[in-house]
CSV table of N, CA and C in Angstrom, one decimal:
chain,number,residue,atom,x,y,z
Y,211,MET,N,69.8,-121.5,-25.5
Y,211,MET,CA,68.9,-120.5,-24.7
Y,211,MET,C,67.5,-121.1,-25.0
Y,212,ARG,N,66.8,-121.1,-23.9
Y,212,ARG,CA,65.4,-121.6,-24.0
Y,212,ARG,C,64.5,-120.5,-24.4
Y,213,GLU,N,63.3,-121.0,-25.2
Y,213,GLU,CA,62.4,-120.1,-25.8
Y,213,GLU,C,61.6,-119.6,-24.6
Y,214,GLN,N,61.4,-118.2,-24.6
Y,214,GLN,CA,60.7,-117.6,-23.6
Y,214,GLN,C,59.2,-117.4,-24.0
Y,215,ASN,N,58.5,-118.4,-23.6
Y,215,ASN,CA,57.2,-118.4,-23.9
Y,215,ASN,C,56.2,-118.6,-22.6
Y,216,LEU,N,55.0,-118.8,-22.6
Y,216,LEU,CA,54.2,-119.1,-21.6
Y,216,LEU,C,54.7,-119.9,-20.4
Y,217,GLN,N,55.2,-121.2,-21.1
Y,217,GLN,CA,55.8,-122.3,-20.2
Y,217,GLN,C,56.9,-121.8,-19.5
Y,218,TYR,N,57.9,-121.1,-20.2
Y,218,TYR,CA,59.1,-120.4,-19.6
Y,218,TYR,C,58.6,-119.5,-18.4
Y,219,VAL,N,57.6,-118.7,-18.5
Y,219,VAL,CA,57.2,-117.9,-17.5
Y,219,VAL,C,56.6,-118.7,-16.4
Y,220,LEU,N,55.9,-119.7,-16.5
Y,220,LEU,CA,55.3,-120.4,-15.6
Y,220,LEU,C,56.3,-121.3,-14.9
Y,221,ASP,N,57.4,-121.9,-15.4
Y,221,ASP,CA,58.5,-122.5,-14.9
Y,221,ASP,C,59.2,-121.3,-14.0
Y,222,TRP,N,59.5,-120.3,-14.4
Y,222,TRP,CA,60.1,-119.3,-13.7
Y,222,TRP,C,59.5,-118.9,-12.4
Y,223,ILE,N,58.2,-118.9,-12.4
Y,223,ILE,CA,57.6,-118.6,-11.2
Y,223,ILE,C,57.4,-119.8,-10.3
Y,224,ALA,N,57.4,-120.8,-10.8
Y,224,ALA,CA,57.5,-122.2,-10.1
Y,224,ALA,C,58.8,-122.4,-9.3
Y,225,ILE,N,59.9,-122.0,-9.9
Y,225,ILE,CA,61.2,-122.2,-9.4
Y,225,ILE,C,61.5,-121.1,-8.4
Y,226,GLN,N,61.0,-119.8,-8.6
Y,226,GLN,CA,61.2,-118.8,-7.4
Y,226,GLN,C,60.4,-119.3,-6.4
Y,227,GLU,N,59.1,-119.8,-6.4
Y,227,GLU,CA,58.3,-120.3,-5.3
Y,227,GLU,C,59.0,-121.5,-4.7
Y,228,LEU,N,59.8,-122.4,-5.4
Y,228,LEU,CA,60.4,-123.2,-4.8
Y,228,LEU,C,61.6,-122.8,-3.9
Y,229,ALA,N,62.3,-121.8,-4.4
Y,229,ALA,CA,63.6,-121.3,-3.7
Y,229,ALA,C,63.0,-120.7,-2.3
Y,230,VAL,N,61.9,-120.0,-2.3
Y,230,VAL,CA,61.2,-119.5,-1.1
Y,230,VAL,C,60.7,-120.5,-0.2
Y,231,GLU,N,60.1,-121.6,-0.8
Y,231,GLU,CA,59.5,-122.7,0.0
Y,231,GLU,C,60.6,-123.4,0.8
Y,232,TYR,N,61.8,-123.5,0.1
Y,232,TYR,CA,63.0,-124.3,0.9
Y,232,TYR,C,63.2,-123.7,2.2
Y,233,GLY,N,63.2,-122.4,2.3
Y,233,GLY,CA,63.4,-121.8,3.7
Y,233,GLY,C,62.1,-121.8,4.5
Y,234,GLN,N,60.9,-121.3,4.0
Y,234,GLN,CA,59.7,-121.5,4.8
Y,234,GLN,C,59.5,-122.8,5.3
Y,235,ALA,N,59.7,-123.9,4.5
Y,235,ALA,CA,59.4,-125.3,5.1
Y,235,ALA,C,60.3,-125.5,6.1
Y,236,ILE,N,61.5,-125.1,6.2
Y,236,ILE,CA,62.5,-125.2,7.2
Y,236,ILE,C,61.9,-124.7,8.4
Y,237,ASP,N,61.4,-123.5,8.4
Y,237,ASP,CA,60.9,-122.7,9.4
Y,237,ASP,C,59.6,-123.6,10.0
Y,238,TYR,N,58.8,-124.1,9.0
Y,238,TYR,CA,57.6,-124.7,9.4
Y,238,TYR,C,57.9,-126.0,10.1
Y,239,GLY,N,59.0,-126.8,9.6
Y,239,GLY,CA,59.4,-128.0,10.3
Y,239,GLY,C,60.0,-127.9,11.7
Y,240,GLN,N,60.7,-126.7,11.8
Y,240,GLN,CA,61.2,-126.2,13.2
Y,240,GLN,C,60.1,-125.9,14.2
Y,241,ASP,N,59.1,-125.3,13.6
Y,241,ASP,CA,57.9,-124.8,14.6
Y,241,ASP,C,57.0,-125.9,14.8
Y,242,THR,N,56.7,-126.8,13.9
Y,242,THR,CA,55.7,-127.9,14.1
Y,242,THR,C,56.2,-129.2,14.4
Y,243,GLY,N,57.4,-129.6,13.9
Y,243,GLY,CA,57.9,-130.8,14.0
Y,243,GLY,C,57.5,-131.7,12.7
Y,244,ASP,N,56.7,-131.2,12.0
Y,244,ASP,CA,56.2,-131.8,10.6
Y,244,ASP,C,57.2,-131.4,9.6
Y,245,TRP,N,58.1,-132.2,9.3
Y,245,TRP,CA,59.2,-132.0,8.2
Y,245,TRP,C,58.7,-132.6,6.8
Y,246,SER,N,57.6,-132.9,6.6
Y,246,SER,CA,57.1,-133.4,5.2
Y,246,SER,C,57.2,-132.3,4.2
Y,247,ARG,N,56.8,-131.2,4.6
Y,247,ARG,CA,56.8,-130.0,3.7
Y,247,ARG,C,58.1,-129.7,3.1
Y,248,TRP,N,59.3,-129.9,4.1
Y,248,TRP,CA,60.6,-129.6,3.5
Y,248,TRP,C,61.2,-130.7,2.6
Y,249,SER,N,60.8,-132.0,3.0
Y,249,SER,CA,61.2,-133.1,2.2
Y,249,SER,C,60.7,-133.0,0.8
Y,250,ASN,N,59.6,-132.4,0.7
Y,250,ASN,CA,58.9,-132.2,-0.6
Y,250,ASN,C,59.6,-131.3,-1.6
Y,251,VAL,N,60.5,-130.6,-1.1
Y,251,VAL,CA,61.2,-129.7,-2.0
Y,251,VAL,C,62.3,-130.4,-2.7
Y,252,PHE,N,62.6,-131.5,-2.5
Y,252,PHE,CA,63.7,-132.3,-3.1
Y,252,PHE,C,63.4,-133.3,-4.0
Y,253,THR,N,64.3,-133.8,-4.9
Y,253,THR,CA,64.3,-135.0,-5.7
Y,253,THR,C,64.5,-136.1,-4.9
Y,254,PRO,N,64.2,-137.2,-5.3
Y,254,PRO,CA,64.4,-138.4,-4.3
Y,254,PRO,C,65.9,-138.6,-3.9
Y,255,GLU,N,66.8,-138.3,-4.7
Y,255,GLU,CA,68.2,-138.1,-4.1
Y,255,GLU,C,68.7,-136.7,-4.3
Y,256,VAL,N,69.3,-136.2,-3.2
Y,256,VAL,CA,69.7,-135.0,-3.0
Y,256,VAL,C,71.2,-134.8,-2.6
Y,257,THR,N,71.9,-133.8,-3.2
Y,257,THR,CA,73.3,-133.6,-2.9
Y,257,THR,C,73.1,-132.3,-2.0
Y,258,ALA,N,73.6,-132.3,-0.9
Y,258,ALA,CA,73.7,-131.2,0.0
Y,258,ALA,C,75.0,-130.8,0.6
Y,259,ASP,N,75.4,-129.5,0.0
Y,259,ASP,CA,76.8,-129.0,0.2
Y,259,ASP,C,76.5,-127.9,1.2
Y,260,TYR,N,76.8,-128.2,2.5
Y,260,TYR,CA,76.9,-127.3,3.5
Y,260,TYR,C,78.3,-127.1,4.1
Y,261,THR,N,79.3,-127.6,3.4
Y,261,THR,CA,80.6,-127.6,3.6
Y,261,THR,C,81.2,-126.3,4.3
Y,262,ARG,N,80.8,-125.1,3.4
Y,262,ARG,CA,81.4,-123.7,3.6
Y,262,ARG,C,80.6,-123.2,5.0
Y,263,PHE,N,79.7,-123.8,5.4
Y,263,PHE,CA,78.8,-123.3,6.6
Y,263,PHE,C,79.1,-124.1,7.8
Y,264,MET,N,78.9,-125.3,7.7
Y,264,MET,CA,78.9,-126.2,8.9
Y,264,MET,C,80.3,-127.1,9.0
Y,265,GLY,N,80.9,-127.0,8.0
Y,265,GLY,CA,82.3,-127.7,8.0
Y,265,GLY,C,82.1,-129.3,7.9
Y,266,THR,N,80.9,-129.7,7.5
Y,266,THR,CA,80.7,-131.0,7.2
Y,266,THR,C,81.2,-131.5,5.7
Y,267,GLU,N,81.1,-132.7,5.6
Y,267,GLU,CA,81.4,-133.2,4.2
Y,267,GLU,C,80.3,-133.1,3.3
Y,268,LEU,N,80.5,-133.2,2.1
Y,268,LEU,CA,79.4,-133.1,0.9
Y,268,LEU,C,78.4,-134.4,1.2
Y,269,LEU,N,77.2,-134.2,1.2
Y,269,LEU,CA,76.3,-135.2,1.6
Y,269,LEU,C,75.5,-135.6,0.3
Y,270,THR,N,75.4,-136.9,0.2
Y,270,THR,CA,74.2,-137.3,-0.8
Y,270,THR,C,73.3,-138.2,0.0
Y,271,LEU,N,72.0,-137.8,0.1
Y,271,LEU,CA,71.1,-138.3,0.8
Y,271,LEU,C,69.8,-138.5,0.1
Y,272,THR,N,68.7,-139.2,0.7
Y,272,THR,CA,67.4,-139.3,0.2
Y,272,THR,C,66.6,-138.1,0.7
Y,273,ARG,N,65.6,-137.7,-0.1
Y,273,ARG,CA,64.8,-136.6,0.5
Y,273,ARG,C,64.3,-136.8,1.9
Y,274,GLU,N,64.1,-138.0,2.2
Y,274,GLU,CA,63.4,-138.4,3.6
Y,274,GLU,C,64.6,-138.2,4.6
Y,275,GLN,N,65.7,-138.4,4.2
Y,275,GLN,CA,67.0,-138.1,5.3
Y,275,GLN,C,67.2,-136.7,5.4
Y,276,MET,N,66.9,-135.8,4.5
Y,276,MET,CA,67.2,-134.3,4.7
Y,276,MET,C,66.8,-133.6,5.9
Y,277,PRO,N,65.5,-134.0,6.4
Y,277,PRO,CA,65.2,-133.2,7.7
Y,277,PRO,C,66.0,-133.6,8.8
Y,278,GLN,N,66.7,-134.9,8.9
Y,278,GLN,CA,67.7,-135.0,9.9
Y,278,GLN,C,68.8,-134.1,9.8
Y,279,VAL,N,69.2,-133.6,8.7
Y,279,VAL,CA,70.3,-132.6,8.8
Y,279,VAL,C,69.8,-131.3,9.3
Y,280,ALA,N,68.6,-131.0,9.0
Y,280,ALA,CA,68.1,-129.7,9.4
Y,280,ALA,C,67.8,-129.8,10.9
Y,281,LYS,N,67.4,-130.8,11.3
Y,281,LYS,CA,67.0,-131.1,12.9
Y,281,LYS,C,68.3,-130.9,13.6
Y,282,ALA,N,69.4,-131.6,13.1
Y,282,ALA,CA,70.7,-131.5,13.8
Y,282,ALA,C,71.3,-130.1,13.9
Y,283,GLY,N,71.2,-129.5,12.8
Y,283,GLY,CA,71.7,-128.0,12.9
Y,283,GLY,C,71.0,-127.1,13.6
Y,284,LEU,N,69.6,-127.3,13.7
Y,284,LEU,CA,68.6,-126.4,14.5
Y,284,LEU,C,68.3,-126.8,15.8
Y,285,ARG,N,68.9,-127.9,16.5
Y,285,ARG,CA,68.3,-128.5,17.7
Y,285,ARG,C,68.3,-127.6,18.8
Y,286,SER,N,69.4,-126.5,18.8
Y,286,SER,CA,69.5,-125.6,20.0
Y,286,SER,C,68.7,-124.4,19.7
Y,287,PHE,N,67.9,-124.1,18.7
Y,287,PHE,CA,67.1,-123.0,18.6
Y,287,PHE,C,65.8,-123.1,18.7
Y,288,LYS,N,65.0,-122.1,19.3
Y,288,LYS,CA,63.7,-122.2,19.6
Y,288,LYS,C,62.9,-121.8,18.4
Y,289,ARG,N,63.4,-121.0,17.6
Y,289,ARG,CA,62.7,-120.5,16.4
Y,289,ARG,C,63.8,-120.1,15.3
Y,290,VAL,N,63.4,-120.1,14.0
Y,290,VAL,CA,64.3,-119.9,13.0
Y,290,VAL,C,63.3,-119.1,11.9
Y,291,GLN,N,63.8,-118.0,11.2
Y,291,GLN,CA,63.1,-117.4,10.3
Y,291,GLN,C,63.9,-117.2,9.0
Y,292,HIS,N,63.6,-117.9,7.9
Y,292,HIS,CA,64.3,-117.5,6.6
Y,292,HIS,C,63.6,-116.4,5.9
Y,293,ALA,N,64.2,-115.4,5.6
Y,293,ALA,CA,63.6,-114.3,4.7
Y,293,ALA,C,64.4,-114.4,3.4
Y,294,THR,N,63.8,-115.1,2.4
Y,294,THR,CA,64.5,-115.3,1.3
Y,294,THR,C,64.1,-114.2,0.2
Y,295,ALA,N,65.1,-113.8,-0.5
Y,295,ALA,CA,64.9,-112.6,-1.5
Y,295,ALA,C,64.1,-113.3,-2.5
Y,296,MET,N,63.1,-112.2,-3.1
Y,296,MET,CA,62.3,-112.6,-4.3
Y,296,MET,C,63.2,-112.4,-5.7
Y,297,SER,N,64.3,-111.8,-5.4
Y,297,SER,CA,65.1,-111.7,-6.7
Y,297,SER,C,66.0,-112.8,-7.0
Y,298,VAL,N,65.4,-113.8,-7.4
Y,298,VAL,CA,66.0,-115.2,-7.5
Y,298,VAL,C,66.5,-115.2,-9.0
Y,299,GLY,N,67.8,-115.6,-9.2
Y,299,GLY,CA,68.4,-115.6,-10.5
Y,299,GLY,C,68.2,-117.0,-10.9
Y,300,ILE,N,67.7,-117.2,-12.2
Y,300,ILE,CA,67.5,-118.5,-12.7
Y,300,ILE,C,68.1,-118.7,-14.0
Y,301,GLN,N,68.9,-119.6,-14.4
Y,301,GLN,CA,69.5,-119.8,-15.6
Y,301,GLN,C,69.1,-121.3,-16.2
Y,302,PHE,N,68.2,-121.3,-16.9
Y,302,PHE,CA,67.7,-122.5,-17.5
Y,302,PHE,C,68.9,-123.3,-18.4
Y,303,LYS,N,69.0,-124.4,-18.0
Y,303,LYS,CA,70.1,-125.4,-18.8
Y,303,LYS,C,69.2,-126.1,-19.9
Y,304,SER,N,67.9,-126.4,-19.7
Y,304,SER,CA,67.0,-127.2,-20.5
Y,304,SER,C,65.6,-126.8,-20.2
Y,305,ASP,N,64.7,-127.5,-20.8
Y,305,ASP,CA,63.3,-127.5,-20.4
Y,305,ASP,C,63.2,-128.0,-19.0
Y,306,THR,N,64.1,-128.7,-18.5
Y,306,THR,CA,63.7,-129.5,-17.3
Y,306,THR,C,65.0,-129.5,-16.2
Y,307,GLN,N,65.8,-128.6,-16.6
Y,307,GLN,CA,66.9,-128.4,-15.5
Y,307,GLN,C,67.4,-126.9,-15.5
Y,308,ALA,N,67.5,-126.5,-14.3
Y,308,ALA,CA,68.0,-125.1,-14.2
Y,308,ALA,C,69.0,-124.8,-13.0
Y,309,GLU,N,69.7,-123.8,-13.1
Y,309,GLU,CA,70.7,-123.4,-11.9
Y,309,GLU,C,70.0,-122.1,-11.3
Y,310,VAL,N,69.9,-122.1,-9.9
Y,310,VAL,CA,69.3,-121.0,-9.2
Y,310,VAL,C,70.1,-120.3,-8.1
Y,311,MET,N,70.1,-119.1,-8.1
Y,311,MET,CA,70.8,-118.3,-7.0
Y,311,MET,C,69.8,-117.6,-6.4
Y,312,SER,N,69.9,-117.6,-5.1
Y,312,SER,CA,68.8,-116.9,-4.2
Y,312,SER,C,69.6,-116.5,-2.8
Y,313,TYR,N,69.4,-115.3,-2.4
Y,313,TYR,CA,69.9,-114.7,-1.1
Y,313,TYR,C,68.9,-114.9,-0.1
Y,314,ALA,N,69.5,-115.1,1.2
Y,314,ALA,CA,68.5,-115.3,2.4
Y,314,ALA,C,69.1,-114.6,3.5
Y,315,GLU,N,68.3,-114.1,4.3
Y,315,GLU,CA,68.8,-113.6,5.7
Y,315,GLU,C,68.1,-114.6,6.7
Y,316,VAL,N,68.7,-115.3,7.4
Y,316,VAL,CA,68.0,-116.4,8.3
Y,316,VAL,C,68.5,-116.0,9.8
Y,317,ALA,N,67.5,-115.7,10.5
Y,317,ALA,CA,67.6,-115.4,11.9
Y,317,ALA,C,67.4,-116.6,12.7
Y,318,HIS,N,68.0,-116.8,13.6
Y,318,HIS,CA,68.1,-118.1,14.6
Y,318,HIS,C,68.0,-117.5,16.1
Y,319,TYR,N,67.1,-118.1,16.9
Y,319,TYR,CA,66.7,-117.5,18.2
Y,319,TYR,C,66.9,-118.6,19.2
Y,320,PHE,N,67.6,-118.3,20.3
Y,320,PHE,CA,67.9,-119.2,21.3
Y,320,PHE,C,68.1,-118.5,22.7
Y,321,PRO,N,67.6,-119.2,23.7
Y,321,PRO,CA,67.7,-118.5,25.1
Y,321,PRO,C,69.1,-118.9,25.7
Y,322,LEU,N,69.7,-117.9,26.3
Y,322,LEU,CA,70.9,-118.0,27.0
Y,322,LEU,C,70.8,-117.4,28.4
Y,323,GLY,N,70.9,-118.2,29.4
Y,323,GLY,CA,70.8,-117.4,30.8
Y,323,GLY,C,69.4,-116.7,30.9
Y,324,GLY,N,68.4,-117.2,30.4
Y,324,GLY,CA,67.1,-116.5,30.4
Y,324,GLY,C,67.0,-115.3,29.7
Y,325,ILE,N,67.9,-114.9,28.7
Y,325,ILE,CA,67.9,-113.9,27.8
Y,325,ILE,C,67.8,-114.3,26.3
Y,326,GLN,N,66.8,-113.8,25.5
Y,326,GLN,CA,66.6,-114.2,24.2
Y,326,GLN,C,67.9,-113.8,23.4
Y,327,GLN,N,68.6,-114.6,22.7
Y,327,GLN,CA,69.7,-114.3,21.7
Y,327,GLN,C,69.3,-114.6,20.4
Y,328,GLU,N,69.9,-113.8,19.6
Y,328,GLU,CA,69.8,-113.9,17.9
Y,328,GLU,C,71.2,-114.0,17.3
Y,329,TRP,N,71.2,-115.0,16.5
Y,329,TRP,CA,72.3,-115.1,15.4
Y,329,TRP,C,71.7,-115.3,14.0
Y,330,THR,N,72.2,-114.5,13.3
Y,330,THR,CA,71.8,-114.2,11.8
Y,330,THR,C,72.9,-114.5,10.9
Y,331,ILE,N,72.5,-115.2,9.8
Y,331,ILE,CA,73.6,-115.6,8.7
Y,331,ILE,C,72.7,-114.9,7.5
Y,332,ILE,N,73.6,-114.3,6.7
Y,332,ILE,CA,73.4,-113.7,5.4
Y,332,ILE,C,74.0,-114.8,4.5
Y,333,ALA,N,73.3,-115.4,3.5
Y,333,ALA,CA,73.8,-116.5,2.7
Y,333,ALA,C,73.3,-116.4,1.3
Y,334,ARG,N,74.0,-117.0,0.5
Y,334,ARG,CA,73.7,-117.2,-0.9
Y,334,ARG,C,73.5,-118.7,-1.1
Y,335,TYR,N,72.2,-119.1,-1.6
Y,335,TYR,CA,71.9,-120.5,-1.9
Y,335,TYR,C,72.0,-120.7,-3.4
Y,336,THR,N,72.6,-121.8,-3.8
Y,336,THR,CA,72.7,-122.2,-5.1
Y,336,THR,C,72.0,-123.4,-5.3
Y,337,PHE,N,70.8,-123.6,-6.0
Y,337,PHE,CA,70.2,-124.8,-6.3
Y,337,PHE,C,70.3,-125.4,-7.8
Y,338,SER,N,70.6,-126.6,-7.8
Y,338,SER,CA,70.4,-127.3,-9.1
Y,338,SER,C,69.0,-127.9,-9.0
Y,339,VAL,N,68.1,-127.5,-9.9
Y,339,VAL,CA,66.8,-128.0,-9.9
Y,339,VAL,C,66.4,-128.7,-11.1
Y,340,GLU,N,65.4,-129.6,-11.0
Y,340,GLU,CA,64.9,-130.2,-12.2
Y,340,GLU,C,63.4,-130.5,-12.1
Y,341,LYS,N,62.8,-130.4,-13.2
Y,341,LYS,CA,61.4,-130.6,-13.4
Y,341,LYS,C,61.1,-132.1,-13.3
Y,342,THR,N,60.3,-132.4,-12.3
Y,342,THR,CA,59.7,-133.8,-12.2
Y,342,THR,C,58.1,-133.8,-12.4
Y,343,PRO,N,57.6,-135.0,-12.3
Y,343,PRO,CA,56.2,-135.1,-12.6
Y,343,PRO,C,55.4,-134.3,-11.4
Y,344,GLY,N,56.1,-134.2,-10.4
Y,344,GLY,CA,55.6,-133.6,-9.1
Y,344,GLY,C,56.0,-131.9,-9.2
Y,345,GLY,N,56.4,-131.5,-10.1
Y,345,GLY,CA,56.9,-130.1,-10.2
Y,345,GLY,C,58.3,-129.9,-10.1
Y,346,TRP,N,58.9,-128.7,-10.1
Y,346,TRP,CA,60.3,-128.4,-10.0
Y,346,TRP,C,60.8,-128.8,-8.5
Y,347,LYS,N,61.9,-129.5,-8.5
Y,347,LYS,CA,62.5,-130.0,-7.1
Y,347,LYS,C,63.9,-129.6,-7.1
Y,348,ILE,N,64.5,-129.6,-6.0
Y,348,ILE,CA,65.8,-129.3,-5.7
Y,348,ILE,C,66.7,-130.7,-5.6
Y,349,ARG,N,67.6,-130.7,-6.6
Y,349,ARG,CA,68.5,-131.9,-6.7
Y,349,ARG,C,69.8,-131.7,-6.0
Y,350,LYS,N,70.2,-130.5,-6.0
Y,350,LYS,CA,71.5,-130.2,-5.2
Y,350,LYS,C,71.2,-128.8,-4.6
Y,351,VAL,N,72.0,-128.6,-3.4
Y,351,VAL,CA,71.8,-127.4,-2.7
Y,351,VAL,C,73.2,-127.1,-2.0
Y,352,LEU,N,73.8,-125.7,-2.4
Y,352,LEU,CA,74.9,-125.1,-1.8
Y,352,LEU,C,74.6,-124.0,-1.1
Y,353,LEU,N,75.1,-124.0,0.2
Y,353,LEU,CA,74.8,-122.9,1.1
Y,353,LEU,C,76.1,-122.2,1.3
Y,354,ASP,N,76.3,-120.9,0.9
Y,354,ASP,CA,77.6,-120.1,0.9
Y,354,ASP,C,77.3,-119.1,1.9
Y,355,PRO,N,77.9,-119.1,3.1
Y,355,PRO,CA,77.7,-117.8,3.9
Y,355,PRO,C,78.5,-116.6,3.5
Y,356,ILE,N,77.8,-115.5,3.6
Y,356,ILE,CA,78.3,-114.2,3.3
Y,356,ILE,C,78.7,-113.4,4.4
Y,357,HIS,N,77.9,-113.5,5.4
Y,357,HIS,CA,78.1,-112.7,6.7
Y,357,HIS,C,77.3,-113.1,7.9
Y,358,TYR,N,77.8,-113.1,9.1
Y,358,TYR,CA,77.2,-113.3,10.3
Y,358,TYR,C,77.0,-112.0,11.2
Y,359,ARG,N,75.9,-112.1,11.9
Y,359,ARG,CA,75.8,-111.0,13.0
Y,359,ARG,C,75.0,-111.6,14.2
Y,360,GLY,N,75.1,-111.0,15.1
Y,360,GLY,CA,74.5,-111.2,16.5
Y,360,GLY,C,75.4,-112.1,17.3
Y,361,ASN,N,74.8,-113.0,18.2
Y,361,ASN,CA,75.7,-113.7,19.0
Y,361,ASN,C,76.2,-115.0,18.4
Y,362,MET,N,77.6,-115.0,18.2
Y,362,MET,CA,78.3,-115.8,17.3
Y,362,MET,C,78.2,-117.3,18.0
Y,363,LEU,N,77.7,-117.4,19.2
Y,363,LEU,CA,77.4,-118.8,19.8
Y,363,LEU,C,76.5,-119.6,18.7
Y,364,GLY,N,75.7,-118.9,18.1
Y,364,GLY,CA,74.8,-119.5,17.2
Y,364,GLY,C,75.4,-120.2,16.2
Y,365,LEU,N,76.5,-119.7,15.7
Y,365,LEU,CA,77.3,-120.6,14.7
Y,365,LEU,C,77.9,-121.9,15.2
Y,366,GLU,N,78.4,-121.7,16.4
Y,366,GLU,CA,79.0,-123.0,17.2
Y,366,GLU,C,77.9,-123.8,17.4
Y,367,LEU,N,76.7,-123.5,17.7
Y,367,LEU,CA,75.6,-124.4,17.9
Y,367,LEU,C,75.0,-125.2,16.7
Y,368,VAL,N,75.1,-124.4,15.4
Y,368,VAL,CA,74.7,-125.0,14.2
Y,368,VAL,C,75.9,-126.2,13.9
Y,369,GLN,N,77.1,-125.8,14.4
Y,369,GLN,CA,78.2,-126.8,14.1
Y,369,GLN,C,78.4,-127.9,15.1
Y,370,GLY,N,77.4,-128.0,16.1
Y,370,GLY,CA,77.3,-129.1,16.9
Y,370,GLY,C,77.5,-128.9,18.4
Y,371,LYS,N,77.9,-127.7,18.7
Y,371,LYS,CA,78.2,-127.4,20.2
Y,371,LYS,C,76.7,-127.4,21.0
Y,372,GLN,N,76.8,-127.9,22.1
Y,372,GLN,CA,75.6,-127.9,22.9
Y,372,GLN,C,75.6,-127.2,24.2
Y,373,LEU,N,74.5,-126.4,24.6
Y,373,LEU,CA,74.6,-125.8,25.8
Y,373,LEU,C,74.1,-126.9,26.9
Y,374,VAL,N,74.9,-126.6,28.1
Y,374,VAL,CA,74.7,-127.6,29.2
Y,374,VAL,C,73.6,-127.1,30.0
């Protein structure tokens, strides 16, 4: 068990902010085309486990490659909004490593026949994070879907279906 001192509290806050930044940086990248903010949440090498969500294989990528994963999954959506819970569970493994569990409700918006559609996923993110010279960063991400609502075509779009 890690000693609960001022550094513990500062690390706890930084990790909570990192979990929120993961989602907000995706939204920012989708809105602006600038994905550098999202790349910055990761360690130089990242394990991305979206197998339960997208049906893809486990990926090991560089942080610079991670935006390609997001762009591919979001290409059909005009806007995305990650509402990440601030009740982030953190279990410190050491002074420089922790496991993090965070819940998010992510709304995806897309037009269909001139009518705005919404598809939302309720998900649990599990992050393995490590403290680097640049602050806390995500080394591994697991996205575990809990519930979907709205137009289920959204799930098919994430998984690669394209509208003609």
